[in-house]
């Protein structure tokens, strides 16, 4: 039984060289993820999207059950806790979310289940497993997540502060505070749609400051990620050279 | 005389035992390929039906 479970684990994990079954399974899963996104590109469903939903839902369900079944191999220790620990990992949560949209196929008139259709977009996260490049990027993001979180908090505080300032200084410009937040976000990211723009001098002054701050702050995450990515590439290169 | 027996055979005292592992692998790989192809075709048909 252990040999059977181990074989399932080897097949569903990313394929090693020479493992034809695992390679075929990786291709099937990649195809399923990509085809599963096609209904999101259409305005209305048709018979083919119905078939796609059924097939992809069943495949993802089998994949999820197989991964939970072999969770002890994945987590590296044999214990009932390994199964619980696995289902709480981010990829396992995305795997479970990938299965949920099939419920909408069986209850199409349900408005609450209609939201499940949007969850299909999270299936693209599953591709991280099957792409070496995506695994590298995921490792890079994991390493810089504290720095990225610090920058995100800084940007969020600035957006709220500038939104509150302009909301008070130009009350006629915004219908509600969410409009002010929208304006602050569009200004600091230097997108500047122009659909909401201040008319008073003080409002425009704050907009100018937001744009200048935005150029500096928004560039920080890309610099961090680039530096971490170059380090990761160098590390892998030196590992292979040794 | 060269030994041409396939690796999935076990020659024991009770006789030659054929392993079904290679057969299972071939069936599984074929099934995966058929399903991948079928999904790809249905996906293309769905896209064409919905957009044209």
mmCIF file of C-alpha atoms in Angstrom:
data_model
loop_
_atom_site.group_PDB
_atom_site.id
_atom_site.type_symbol
_atom_site.label_atom_id
_atom_site.label_comp_id
_atom_site.label_asym_id
_atom_site.label_seq_id
_atom_site.Cartn_x
_atom_site.Cartn_y
_atom_site.Cartn_z
ATOM 1 C CA UNK A 1 0.000 0.000 0.000
ATOM 2 C CA UNK A 2 2.864 2.331 0.821
ATOM 3 C CA UNK A 3 4.451 1.641 -2.543
ATOM 4 C CA UNK A 4 1.157 2.517 -4.254
ATOM 5 C CA UNK A 5 0.831 5.744 -2.268
ATOM 6 C CA UNK A 6 4.442 6.652 -2.993
ATOM 7 C CA UNK A 7 3.886 6.053 -6.695
ATOM 8 C CA UNK A 8 0.831 8.312 -6.688
ATOM 9 C CA UNK A 9 2.914 10.989 -4.963
ATOM 10 C CA UNK A 10 5.655 10.668 -7.581
ATOM 11 C CA UNK A 11 3.140 10.965 -10.408
ATOM 12 C CA UNK A 12 1.257 14.001 -9.119
ATOM 13 C CA UNK A 13 4.373 15.919 -8.135
ATOM 14 C CA UNK A 14 6.475 17.676 -10.756
ATOM 15 C CA UNK A 15 8.013 15.064 -13.018
ATOM 16 C CA UNK A 16 11.580 13.908 -12.724
ATOM 17 C CA UNK A 17 13.618 12.917 -15.755
ATOM 18 C CA UNK A 18 12.469 9.587 -17.176
ATOM 19 C CA UNK A 19 9.116 9.455 -15.394
ATOM 20 C CA UNK A 20 6.691 9.232 -18.307
ATOM 21 C CA UNK A 21 3.569 8.958 -16.138
ATOM 22 C CA UNK A 22 4.412 12.065 -14.150
ATOM 23 C CA UNK A 23 5.264 13.990 -17.286
ATOM 24 C CA UNK A 24 1.948 13.016 -18.906
ATOM 25 C CA UNK A 25 0.100 14.023 -15.733
ATOM 26 C CA UNK A 26 1.870 17.413 -15.652
ATOM 27 C CA UNK A 27 0.827 18.051 -19.262
ATOM 28 C CA UNK A 28 -2.760 17.019 -18.477
ATOM 29 C CA UNK A 29 -2.943 19.365 -15.472
ATOM 30 C CA UNK A 30 -1.389 22.277 -17.370
ATOM 31 C CA UNK A 31 -3.859 21.753 -20.239
ATOM 32 C CA UNK A 32 -6.743 21.524 -17.763
ATOM 33 C CA UNK A 33 -5.779 24.801 -16.081
ATOM 34 C CA UNK A 34 -5.450 26.667 -19.379
ATOM 35 C CA UNK A 35 -8.644 25.251 -20.902
ATOM 36 C CA UNK A 36 -10.463 25.892 -17.622
ATOM 37 C CA UNK A 37 -9.836 29.622 -18.109
ATOM 38 C CA UNK A 38 -11.536 29.747 -21.517
ATOM 39 C CA UNK A 39 -15.087 30.179 -20.144
ATOM 40 C CA UNK A 40 -13.850 33.397 -18.507
ATOM 41 C CA UNK A 41 -13.108 34.817 -21.959
ATOM 42 C CA UNK A 42 -16.725 34.329 -23.096
ATOM 43 C CA UNK A 43 -19.758 36.465 -22.363
ATOM 44 C CA UNK A 44 -22.224 33.583 -22.443
ATOM 45 C CA UNK A 45 -21.935 29.866 -21.752
ATOM 46 C CA UNK A 46 -22.433 27.223 -24.415
ATOM 47 C CA UNK A 47 -22.487 23.427 -24.511
ATOM 48 C CA UNK A 48 -18.707 23.286 -24.775
ATOM 49 C CA UNK A 49 -18.163 25.433 -21.674
ATOM 50 C CA UNK A 50 -20.519 23.110 -19.804
ATOM 51 C CA UNK A 51 -18.416 20.117 -20.854
ATOM 52 C CA UNK A 52 -15.231 22.008 -19.908
ATOM 53 C CA UNK A 53 -16.618 22.779 -16.451
ATOM 54 C CA UNK A 54 -17.557 19.174 -15.815
ATOM 55 C CA UNK A 55 -14.254 17.750 -17.077
ATOM 56 C CA UNK A 56 -12.002 20.272 -15.364
ATOM 57 C CA UNK A 57 -13.985 20.035 -12.142
ATOM 58 C CA UNK A 58 -13.641 16.253 -12.046
ATOM 59 C CA UNK A 59 -9.924 16.373 -12.904
ATOM 60 C CA UNK A 60 -9.226 18.983 -10.230
ATOM 61 C CA UNK A 61 -11.261 17.005 -7.711
ATOM 62 C CA UNK A 62 -9.265 13.829 -8.410
ATOM 63 C CA UNK A 63 -6.026 15.843 -8.217
ATOM 64 C CA UNK A 64 -7.016 17.405 -4.888
ATOM 65 C CA UNK A 65 -8.013 14.040 -3.388
ATOM 66 C CA UNK A 66 -4.718 12.494 -4.559
ATOM 67 C CA UNK A 67 -2.722 15.340 -3.030
ATOM 68 C CA UNK A 68 -4.517 15.108 0.294
ATOM 69 C CA UNK A 69 -4.092 11.306 0.253
ATOM 70 C CA UNK A 70 -0.309 11.713 -0.196
ATOM 71 C CA UNK A 71 -0.008 14.707 2.141
ATOM 72 C CA UNK A 72 2.244 12.808 4.535
ATOM 73 C CA UNK A 73 4.821 12.350 1.776
ATOM 74 C CA UNK A 74 4.516 16.003 0.815
ATOM 75 C CA UNK A 75 4.898 17.303 4.361
ATOM 76 C CA UNK A 76 7.723 14.853 5.113
ATOM 77 C CA UNK A 77 6.309 13.168 8.215
ATOM 78 C CA UNK A 78 3.797 10.391 8.818
ATOM 79 C CA UNK A 79 1.126 11.701 11.120
ATOM 80 C CA UNK A 80 -2.535 12.665 11.029
ATOM 81 C CA UNK A 81 -1.323 16.232 11.568
ATOM 82 C CA UNK A 82 0.431 16.151 8.195
ATOM 83 C CA UNK A 83 -2.945 15.921 6.444
ATOM 84 C CA UNK A 84 -4.368 18.877 8.358
ATOM 85 C CA UNK A 85 -1.165 20.874 7.878
ATOM 86 C CA UNK A 86 -1.237 20.200 4.147
ATOM 87 C CA UNK A 87 -4.829 21.347 3.541
ATOM 88 C CA UNK A 88 -3.956 24.657 5.184
ATOM 89 C CA UNK A 89 -1.013 25.371 2.873
ATOM 90 C CA UNK A 90 -1.633 28.110 0.254
ATOM 91 C CA UNK A 91 -1.381 25.799 -2.759
ATOM 92 C CA UNK A 92 -3.812 23.317 -1.181
ATOM 93 C CA UNK A 93 -6.299 26.133 -0.575
ATOM 94 C CA UNK A 94 -6.000 27.195 -4.211
ATOM 95 C CA UNK A 95 -6.457 23.555 -5.239
ATOM 96 C CA UNK A 96 -9.695 23.423 -3.248
ATOM 97 C CA UNK A 97 -10.858 26.721 -4.744
ATOM 98 C CA UNK A 98 -10.197 25.232 -8.191
ATOM 99 C CA UNK A 99 -12.807 22.558 -7.538
ATOM 100 C CA UNK A 100 -15.537 24.893 -6.239
ATOM 101 C CA UNK A 101 -16.734 26.374 -9.584
ATOM 102 C CA UNK A 102 -18.226 23.006 -10.554
ATOM 103 C CA UNK A 103 -20.986 23.657 -8.010
ATOM 104 C CA UNK A 104 -22.270 26.470 -10.225
ATOM 105 C CA UNK A 105 -22.811 23.958 -13.041
ATOM 106 C CA UNK A 106 -25.275 22.053 -10.889
ATOM 107 C CA UNK A 107 -26.983 25.160 -9.446
ATOM 108 C CA UNK A 108 -26.844 27.723 -12.296
ATOM 109 C CA UNK A 109 -29.656 29.901 -10.990
ATOM 110 C CA UNK A 110 -28.050 30.477 -7.612
ATOM 111 C CA UNK A 111 -26.820 34.082 -7.358
ATOM 112 C CA UNK A 112 -24.400 33.355 -4.513
ATOM 113 C CA UNK A 113 -22.833 30.460 -6.385
ATOM 114 C CA UNK A 114 -22.435 32.745 -9.416
ATOM 115 C CA UNK A 115 -19.410 34.198 -7.629
ATOM 116 C CA UNK A 116 -17.807 30.772 -7.869
ATOM 117 C CA UNK A 117 -17.385 31.383 -11.598
ATOM 118 C CA UNK A 118 -14.891 34.123 -10.772
ATOM 119 C CA UNK A 119 -12.880 31.756 -8.581
ATOM 120 C CA UNK A 120 -11.846 29.982 -11.792
ATOM 121 C CA UNK A 121 -9.233 32.692 -12.277
ATOM 122 C CA UNK A 122 -7.355 31.342 -9.240
ATOM 123 C CA UNK A 123 -6.707 28.118 -11.112
ATOM 124 C CA UNK A 124 -3.812 29.851 -12.827
ATOM 125 C CA UNK A 125 -1.942 29.680 -9.494
ATOM 126 C CA UNK A 126 -1.755 25.907 -9.984
ATOM 127 C CA UNK A 127 0.589 26.518 -12.903
ATOM 128 C CA UNK A 128 3.261 27.560 -10.379
ATOM 129 C CA UNK A 129 3.894 23.871 -9.697
ATOM 130 C CA UNK A 130 4.615 23.002 -13.299
ATOM 131 C CA UNK A 131 6.845 25.884 -14.324
ATOM 132 C CA UNK A 132 10.441 26.119 -13.072
ATOM 133 C CA UNK A 133 10.423 29.851 -13.792
ATOM 134 C CA UNK A 134 7.281 30.358 -11.714
ATOM 135 C CA UNK A 135 8.856 28.354 -8.870
ATOM 136 C CA UNK A 136 11.892 30.691 -8.977
ATOM 137 C CA UNK A 137 9.624 33.757 -8.884
ATOM 138 C CA UNK A 138 7.614 32.258 -6.023
ATOM 139 C CA UNK A 139 10.858 31.652 -4.072
ATOM 140 C CA UNK A 140 11.981 35.216 -4.754
ATOM 141 C CA UNK A 141 8.673 36.662 -3.512
ATOM 142 C CA UNK A 142 8.853 34.463 -0.428
ATOM 143 C CA UNK A 143 12.310 35.852 0.405
ATOM 144 C CA UNK A 144 11.340 39.517 0.041
ATOM 145 C CA UNK A 145 7.821 39.261 1.461
ATOM 146 C CA UNK A 146 8.681 41.177 4.670
ATOM 147 C CA UNK A 147 10.188 44.069 2.726
ATOM 148 C CA UNK A 148 7.286 44.068 0.263
ATOM 149 C CA UNK A 149 4.819 44.073 3.147
ATOM 150 C CA UNK A 150 6.586 47.089 4.691
ATOM 151 C CA UNK A 151 6.360 49.014 1.410
ATOM 152 C CA UNK A 152 2.717 47.986 0.972
ATOM 153 C CA UNK A 153 1.863 49.283 4.456
ATOM 154 C CA UNK A 154 3.678 52.549 3.692
ATOM 155 C CA UNK A 155 1.766 52.986 0.427
ATOM 156 C CA UNK A 156 -1.557 52.131 2.104
ATOM 157 C CA UNK A 157 -0.992 54.687 4.869
ATOM 158 C CA UNK A 158 -0.087 57.343 2.317
ATOM 159 C CA UNK A 159 -3.173 56.580 0.197
ATOM 160 C CA UNK A 160 -5.458 56.875 3.215
ATOM 161 C CA UNK A 161 -3.820 60.093 4.451
ATOM 162 C CA UNK A 162 -3.906 61.836 1.070
ATOM 163 C CA UNK A 163 -7.478 60.610 0.455
ATOM 164 C CA UNK A 164 -8.611 61.993 3.814
ATOM 165 C CA UNK A 165 -6.871 65.330 3.193
ATOM 166 C CA UNK A 166 -8.344 65.920 -0.249
ATOM 167 C CA UNK A 167 -11.752 64.561 0.873
ATOM 168 C CA UNK A 168 -11.871 67.290 3.495
ATOM 169 C CA UNK A 169 -10.390 70.023 1.277
ATOM 170 C CA UNK A 170 -12.605 69.279 -1.765
ATOM 171 C CA UNK A 171 -15.858 67.780 -0.482
ATOM 172 C CA UNK A 172 -17.709 68.537 -3.735
ATOM 173 C CA UNK A 173 -15.281 66.513 -5.790
ATOM 174 C CA UNK A 174 -16.124 63.114 -4.281
ATOM 175 C CA UNK A 175 -19.463 61.349 -3.765
ATOM 176 C CA UNK A 176 -18.031 59.255 -0.929
ATOM 177 C CA UNK A 177 -14.734 58.336 0.714
ATOM 178 C CA UNK A 178 -14.255 55.378 -1.629
ATOM 179 C CA UNK A 179 -14.001 57.852 -4.539
ATOM 180 C CA UNK A 180 -11.261 59.673 -2.606
ATOM 181 C CA UNK A 181 -9.398 56.392 -2.067
ATOM 182 C CA UNK A 182 -9.770 55.608 -5.770
ATOM 183 C CA UNK A 183 -8.391 59.028 -6.701
ATOM 184 C CA UNK A 184 -5.450 58.672 -4.251
ATOM 185 C CA UNK A 185 -4.570 55.225 -5.625
ATOM 186 C CA UNK A 186 -4.698 56.378 -9.249
ATOM 187 C CA UNK A 187 -2.546 59.415 -8.384
ATOM 188 C CA UNK A 188 0.149 57.653 -6.375
ATOM 189 C CA UNK A 189 0.547 54.931 -8.982
ATOM 190 C CA UNK A 190 0.943 57.763 -11.540
ATOM 191 C CA UNK A 191 -1.792 56.274 -13.736
ATOM 192 C CA UNK A 192 -3.867 59.447 -13.600
ATOM 193 C CA UNK A 193 -7.054 58.580 -15.519
ATOM 194 C CA UNK A 194 -8.291 62.138 -15.075
ATOM 195 C CA UNK A 195 -11.899 61.105 -14.334
ATOM 196 C CA UNK A 196 -11.527 62.670 -10.878
ATOM 197 C CA UNK A 197 -9.202 65.657 -10.659
ATOM 198 C CA UNK A 198 -8.939 68.395 -8.008
ATOM 199 C CA UNK A 199 -9.931 71.918 -8.912
ATOM 200 C CA UNK A 200 -8.531 73.891 -5.962
ATOM 201 C CA UNK A 201 -4.865 74.892 -5.636
ATOM 202 C CA UNK A 202 -4.366 72.959 -2.396
ATOM 203 C CA UNK A 203 -5.965 69.859 -3.938
ATOM 204 C CA UNK A 204 -3.687 70.095 -6.949
ATOM 205 C CA UNK A 205 -0.685 70.622 -4.675
ATOM 206 C CA UNK A 206 -1.472 67.361 -2.848
ATOM 207 C CA UNK A 207 -1.843 65.651 -6.246
ATOM 208 C CA UNK A 208 1.629 66.875 -7.253
ATOM 209 C CA UNK A 209 3.120 65.542 -3.999
ATOM 210 C CA UNK A 210 1.309 62.215 -4.546
ATOM 211 C CA UNK A 211 2.753 61.868 -8.021
ATOM 212 C CA UNK A 212 6.317 62.573 -6.825
ATOM 213 C CA UNK A 213 5.971 60.217 -3.855
ATOM 214 C CA UNK A 214 4.424 57.616 -6.126
ATOM 215 C CA UNK A 215 7.343 57.587 -8.535
ATOM 216 C CA UNK A 216 9.727 56.832 -5.660
ATOM 217 C CA UNK A 217 7.582 54.454 -3.630
ATOM 218 C CA UNK A 218 6.086 52.417 -6.463
ATOM 219 C CA UNK A 219 9.587 51.767 -7.843
ATOM 220 C CA UNK A 220 10.745 50.245 -4.524
ATOM 221 C CA UNK A 221 9.039 46.821 -4.886
ATOM 222 C CA UNK A 222 10.297 46.322 -8.442
ATOM 223 C CA UNK A 223 13.873 47.115 -7.314
ATOM 224 C CA UNK A 224 13.619 44.673 -4.408
ATOM 225 C CA UNK A 225 12.186 41.904 -6.575
ATOM 226 C CA UNK A 226 14.783 42.452 -9.308
ATOM 227 C CA UNK A 227 17.689 42.312 -6.826
ATOM 228 C CA UNK A 228 16.291 39.166 -5.170
ATOM 229 C CA UNK A 229 15.685 37.558 -8.571
ATOM 230 C CA UNK A 230 19.282 38.242 -9.677
ATOM 231 C CA UNK A 231 20.559 36.753 -6.387
ATOM 232 C CA UNK A 232 18.408 33.656 -6.919
ATOM 233 C CA UNK A 233 19.686 33.231 -10.487
ATOM 234 C CA UNK A 234 23.310 33.636 -9.325
ATOM 235 C CA UNK A 235 22.765 31.157 -6.522
ATOM 236 C CA UNK A 236 21.315 28.548 -8.885
ATOM 237 C CA UNK A 237 24.089 29.146 -11.394
ATOM 238 C CA UNK A 238 26.852 28.709 -8.810
ATOM 239 C CA UNK A 239 25.090 25.592 -7.462
ATOM 240 C CA UNK A 240 25.158 23.946 -10.901
ATOM 241 C CA UNK A 241 28.765 25.012 -11.515
ATOM 242 C CA UNK A 242 29.920 23.346 -8.266
ATOM 243 C CA UNK B 1 22.966 -16.249 -26.676
ATOM 244 C CA UNK B 2 21.884 -12.673 -25.888
ATOM 245 C CA UNK B 3 19.217 -12.184 -23.259
ATOM 246 C CA UNK B 4 16.335 -10.386 -24.964
ATOM 247 C CA UNK B 5 13.843 -10.831 -22.192
ATOM 248 C CA UNK B 6 12.119 -7.541 -21.230
ATOM 249 C CA UNK B 7 12.907 -6.011 -17.841
ATOM 250 C CA UNK B 8 9.315 -6.487 -16.673
ATOM 251 C CA UNK B 9 9.780 -10.228 -16.488
ATOM 252 C CA UNK B 10 10.913 -12.061 -13.384
ATOM 253 C CA UNK B 11 12.412 -15.466 -13.965
ATOM 254 C CA UNK B 12 11.896 -17.505 -10.834
ATOM 255 C CA UNK B 13 11.763 -21.167 -9.833
ATOM 256 C CA UNK B 14 8.002 -21.278 -10.318
ATOM 257 C CA UNK B 15 8.230 -19.828 -13.789
ATOM 258 C CA UNK B 16 8.357 -16.504 -15.619
ATOM 259 C CA UNK B 17 6.308 -13.778 -13.951
ATOM 260 C CA UNK B 18 5.360 -10.795 -16.103
ATOM 261 C CA UNK B 19 5.173 -7.442 -14.357
ATOM 262 C CA UNK B 20 2.207 -5.320 -15.315
ATOM 263 C CA UNK B 21 3.958 -2.098 -14.357
ATOM 264 C CA UNK B 22 4.933 -1.143 -17.890
ATOM 265 C CA UNK B 23 1.439 -1.916 -19.152
ATOM 266 C CA UNK B 24 -0.103 0.251 -16.417
ATOM 267 C CA UNK B 25 2.283 3.084 -17.250
ATOM 268 C CA UNK B 26 1.424 2.884 -20.949
ATOM 269 C CA UNK B 27 -2.324 2.881 -20.204
ATOM 270 C CA UNK B 28 -2.011 5.834 -17.830
ATOM 271 C CA UNK B 29 0.137 7.878 -20.224
ATOM 272 C CA UNK B 30 -2.238 7.135 -23.125
ATOM 273 C CA UNK B 31 -5.267 8.136 -21.041
ATOM 274 C CA UNK B 32 -3.596 11.397 -19.981
ATOM 275 C CA UNK B 33 -2.703 12.218 -23.572
ATOM 276 C CA UNK B 34 -6.214 11.467 -24.841
ATOM 277 C CA UNK B 35 -7.776 13.628 -22.136
ATOM 278 C CA UNK B 36 -5.323 16.479 -22.779
ATOM 279 C CA UNK B 37 -6.105 16.357 -26.495
ATOM 280 C CA UNK B 38 -9.851 16.159 -25.899
ATOM 281 C CA UNK B 39 -9.737 19.126 -23.516
ATOM 282 C CA UNK B 40 -7.685 21.171 -25.951
ATOM 283 C CA UNK B 41 -10.135 20.468 -28.800
ATOM 284 C CA UNK B 42 -13.187 21.243 -26.662
ATOM 285 C CA UNK B 43 -11.492 24.423 -25.450
ATOM 286 C CA UNK B 44 -10.852 25.607 -28.995
ATOM 287 C CA UNK B 45 -14.434 24.778 -29.982
ATOM 288 C CA UNK B 46 -15.792 26.655 -26.944
ATOM 289 C CA UNK B 47 -13.690 29.718 -27.782
ATOM 290 C CA UNK B 48 -14.724 29.697 -31.434
ATOM 291 C CA UNK B 49 -18.403 29.107 -30.575
ATOM 292 C CA UNK B 50 -18.420 31.911 -28.033
ATOM 293 C CA UNK B 51 -16.513 34.529 -29.992
ATOM 294 C CA UNK B 52 -17.444 33.975 -33.662
#
